[in-house]
C-alpha cells in the first residue's frame, strides 16, 4: 500500500500500483472516466483514468481502491479540468474497488466555497477539505521540527500534569474538574439530574493554564526541559486568537541569569521551523504557494528587539489615532501589537522589560520595577511567545499564593537561576499557514458555547 | 555552558570548562575537597576536585558553578568513595561559585534509602533523585523513538481534543469539566463556598478517556494519524498500573481490513524503541545496567500470538489454583495476564479475537460473536496496547450512543475500512525502566485522593 505523497516524491513510471483514497472530483466521459484521487497524505491529488465500465457507484467523496500502471503524460488535453500545464502523473486503472459510498446528495462538504463558520459546525467532516487537511499536515511538520530542534540541544521532553491544585498565574479563569455521579436509567444517562459531585482528589482540582510552575521543578532536576502540552482557559472572549483548549510548547532552562539566551533560543527555534518548511514545501503547496514561501522566507531576516519603555514612547510619538491610548504601566493592546510589528517592517518583534506591576509573582526583576521578561509579537496574530527569568531566591517569593509552598521549596533546596517561555502552537500555525483564525489551526476547536463532537 | 552528558560522550581532556550542577556528595579532606557533581543531563556524575579554601557554604544538594581543567585519572585511590576501578574523568576546579545553598538539615531528600510512598509525598523534589531523573530521561527517549518511528511511516501527528461531549467507551468513569464562579474575599479564594457552576460550553463537558473516536475522523481525512496525548479516568482503584491522568500514544490507520498489519506495527514499534535504548544505553546505565540491557535485548525475540479461545483453554487445562476461574466470556484478570505471559516465556503476548459482548460498540467483528481486536500483554505490567478494527458501515453502528451522530456520519460519507490502537505510555515506561509502579513513571502522578503540587 503506497501513499500518494511517496508517489509524487519518487514516481516510478510504468510500475503497477495499488492506491487507496477519496474521490475529489469525477468526470465521466464517453469512453473513460477521469478521477482526481486524494489519500490525505499530501496536498496533491493524482489523476486516475478508468475504463467506463468500471465507474458504477463512484461519486464525489467516495472511498476507492484502484490498481493500475503509473504513467506520465502531457496535461494540455485536460486543461478544461483546470489543471496546470506540463507533464502529469496519471494512474491507468485496471481494477477499481468501491470501499465506501458517499451519500453525496446530503454530503455537508460541497464543492462550492463554504464559509468558515459553516465548516466549524461540522468539524468531523471539514478535516477533509483540502485547506484544513493542509493546515493539519503543516501543524504536524511544525511540531516535529520544534521537538527536533530542542532534542538536539539536550532539552528533555517531559509531561507535567494537566490536573493541578493551583492556578498558575492567579488569572482566575480556570476550569474545575469534578467527578459526577451519573445515575443510569436503563441505558440512557439523565444528564439533567442535579450533579452529585465528588471531590475525587479530596481537594479542588483545576485544569492547568500553564505547566510552567511544574516545569520549573523539572528543570531544577533535569536541567533543560520542555513539554508540548494542552492548556485550558475558561475565557469568554471570542476572538480569532483564543481557544478554551489550546496547545503550548513550554520550556525551562536552568543556569541562565540573563534574558538574552532565551530570546536567542526563541528566535533560532522559529527560524529553524521556517527553514524546515521551506525545505519540504512541495508537501504543502499549490493553492497558497507564493504567499507562504514569501512569508517563511521573510522570517529568516533579523528580528527586532524593543524594551517596553521604548515601545510606549514610539507609540506616543506617532500621529496615529488609538482606540486605547498607549500609556506607561498598562498592557499592550492588540492594536498596539499590530502597529509595533508593522513599524519594524512587518516582522516578529521582541518587547522586553515590562513593568513588574503588570506581571505575575514569579518573574525576576531586571531593574527596579521592571521584569526580566519578554513577549514575542508576530504580525497578525500578536503574542506568540511569552517568557521570563524566574525568581530564584525564596525571600523574593513572599507574594506567592499560599498553596504554592512546594514552589517555594524549590528555592530553599539548591535553587539555581533559570528561565523559560511558552509558545502558543495554534498562533504559530496561524501565522505560518496564513490562517487568520486559530480555530482553523486545531482539528476540533473549543470555545465558549462551542463543543461540537 | 556544556552539559555533563556531552562531556562524557566526547571528553576533551585538558580543556578548561565551566560546568553547572548540583552536589550529589561532598567530602572535605585535609587539603582538597571532592565533589560528585550532577547536572541532570545524564545519570553519571563528574568528580570535581577543589582547593580546600574554596569550599565555604558548599553542602550536599547545593547548586554550584565550577570552572577548571578536565583531567583523566586513575580511580583506585578513591575506591573508598564506592567508585568503580578504571580511569575517571575529573574536573580540577579553579573557581567555584555557589548559586543556590541547600537548607540541607531540612532537605526532604536524604542520602539514605527512602520509600516510594515517602517520595510520592514530595513529587517536586523526588525528581532530583537519580532513579526518578533516570526514569524521566528514559521516558523522553521512549517518546522520541515512538514518534520517529511513526513519522518515518507517514503517520501524521495530530491533536484531538481533551474536552469532549462524549465519553468514548461508555465506561462512565469520566471527569466533568465545569467553570466555577470564584468569589474572592480580599486576596484569598473561598474554596469552601458551594460552587456556582457555569455550563461554559452550553452542554456537559468531559475529559476524554480516549481520543480514538476523534482520531477516526482525522484518519478518514489524513489517512494515517497519531497523537501522544493525556487521557483521564476517574477510577477509584488504587493499583500499581492505574493513574487518573495518564498518557497514551493513539494511532489510527485507514485502508486496512485485517488485524495483522496492526499487530505487526505494534510489535515493530516497540522493538524499535528497545533497539534505540540499547544503542544509547550509556545514557541510562550504571545502577541497573545488567537488568535493563537483558530486558531490552529479550524484547527483540519473536512474540507470541494467541486467540482468546486458546488462551482460555490453556488456562483451564493448567493445574494452577486461580482466584478467578478462567471462564469463556469473561474478561482476563491480572493473574490470567501474568500467567499467560509467563507461559509463553516471559515475553510480550498478543491475545486476539475476544468475545464481542465484552467489547465496545465500535469494534468490527472478526467472526460471529468475536471482535477483530487485540490486547498486547507484557509481563509484570499487563495490557500495554489495546486495538481493533473499527466498524465502518453505518448499519453496524445501531448500538452507538445517541450523542455520536457525528461518528455515524463518518460511515455514510466515503467510509473506509480502518483500525488502530492505544499504547499506555506509563506502562511501557514501567516495563522498560523496570519500575514496578506507574506512579514512578510520570513526574506528578494523579490518583484518587492524591493531588500534590
Short mmCIF file of C-alpha atoms in Angstrom, two decimals, chain A residues 45 73 88 104 121 135 193 201 203 206 262 270 286 300 304 314 330 335 344 369 386 413 415 419 428 450:
data_model
loop_
_atom_site.label_atom_id
_atom_site.label_comp_id
_atom_site.label_asym_id
_atom_site.label_seq_id
_atom_site.Cartn_x
_atom_site.Cartn_y
_atom_site.Cartn_z
CA UNK A 45 -4.29 14.59 -5.99
CA UNK A 73 1.55 12.28 -19.74
CA UNK A 88 1.39 14.97 -15.16
CA UNK A 104 -23.30 12.76 -1.76
CA UNK A 121 -20.26 23.47 12.57
CA UNK A 135 -3.10 23.05 7.73
CA UNK A 193 -30.20 15.49 37.05
CA UNK A 201 -8.82 14.25 44.80
CA UNK A 203 -9.40 18.98 47.21
CA UNK A 206 -8.27 22.62 38.12
CA UNK A 262 16.07 32.85 25.89
CA UNK A 270 11.19 29.55 14.98
CA UNK A 286 -0.08 24.76 -4.75
CA UNK A 300 14.76 34.38 8.26
CA UNK A 304 13.90 43.49 16.19
CA UNK A 314 7.33 55.10 19.90
CA UNK A 330 -0.68 49.44 31.02
CA UNK A 335 -3.86 47.38 18.13
CA UNK A 344 9.51 47.39 12.47
CA UNK A 369 10.03 47.91 38.84
CA UNK A 386 5.91 34.93 26.43
CA UNK A 413 16.96 23.49 48.44
CA UNK A 415 18.00 26.73 43.85
CA UNK A 419 14.01 30.92 32.96
CA UNK A 428 2.34 29.94 15.32
CA UNK A 450 -18.81 25.67 21.31
#
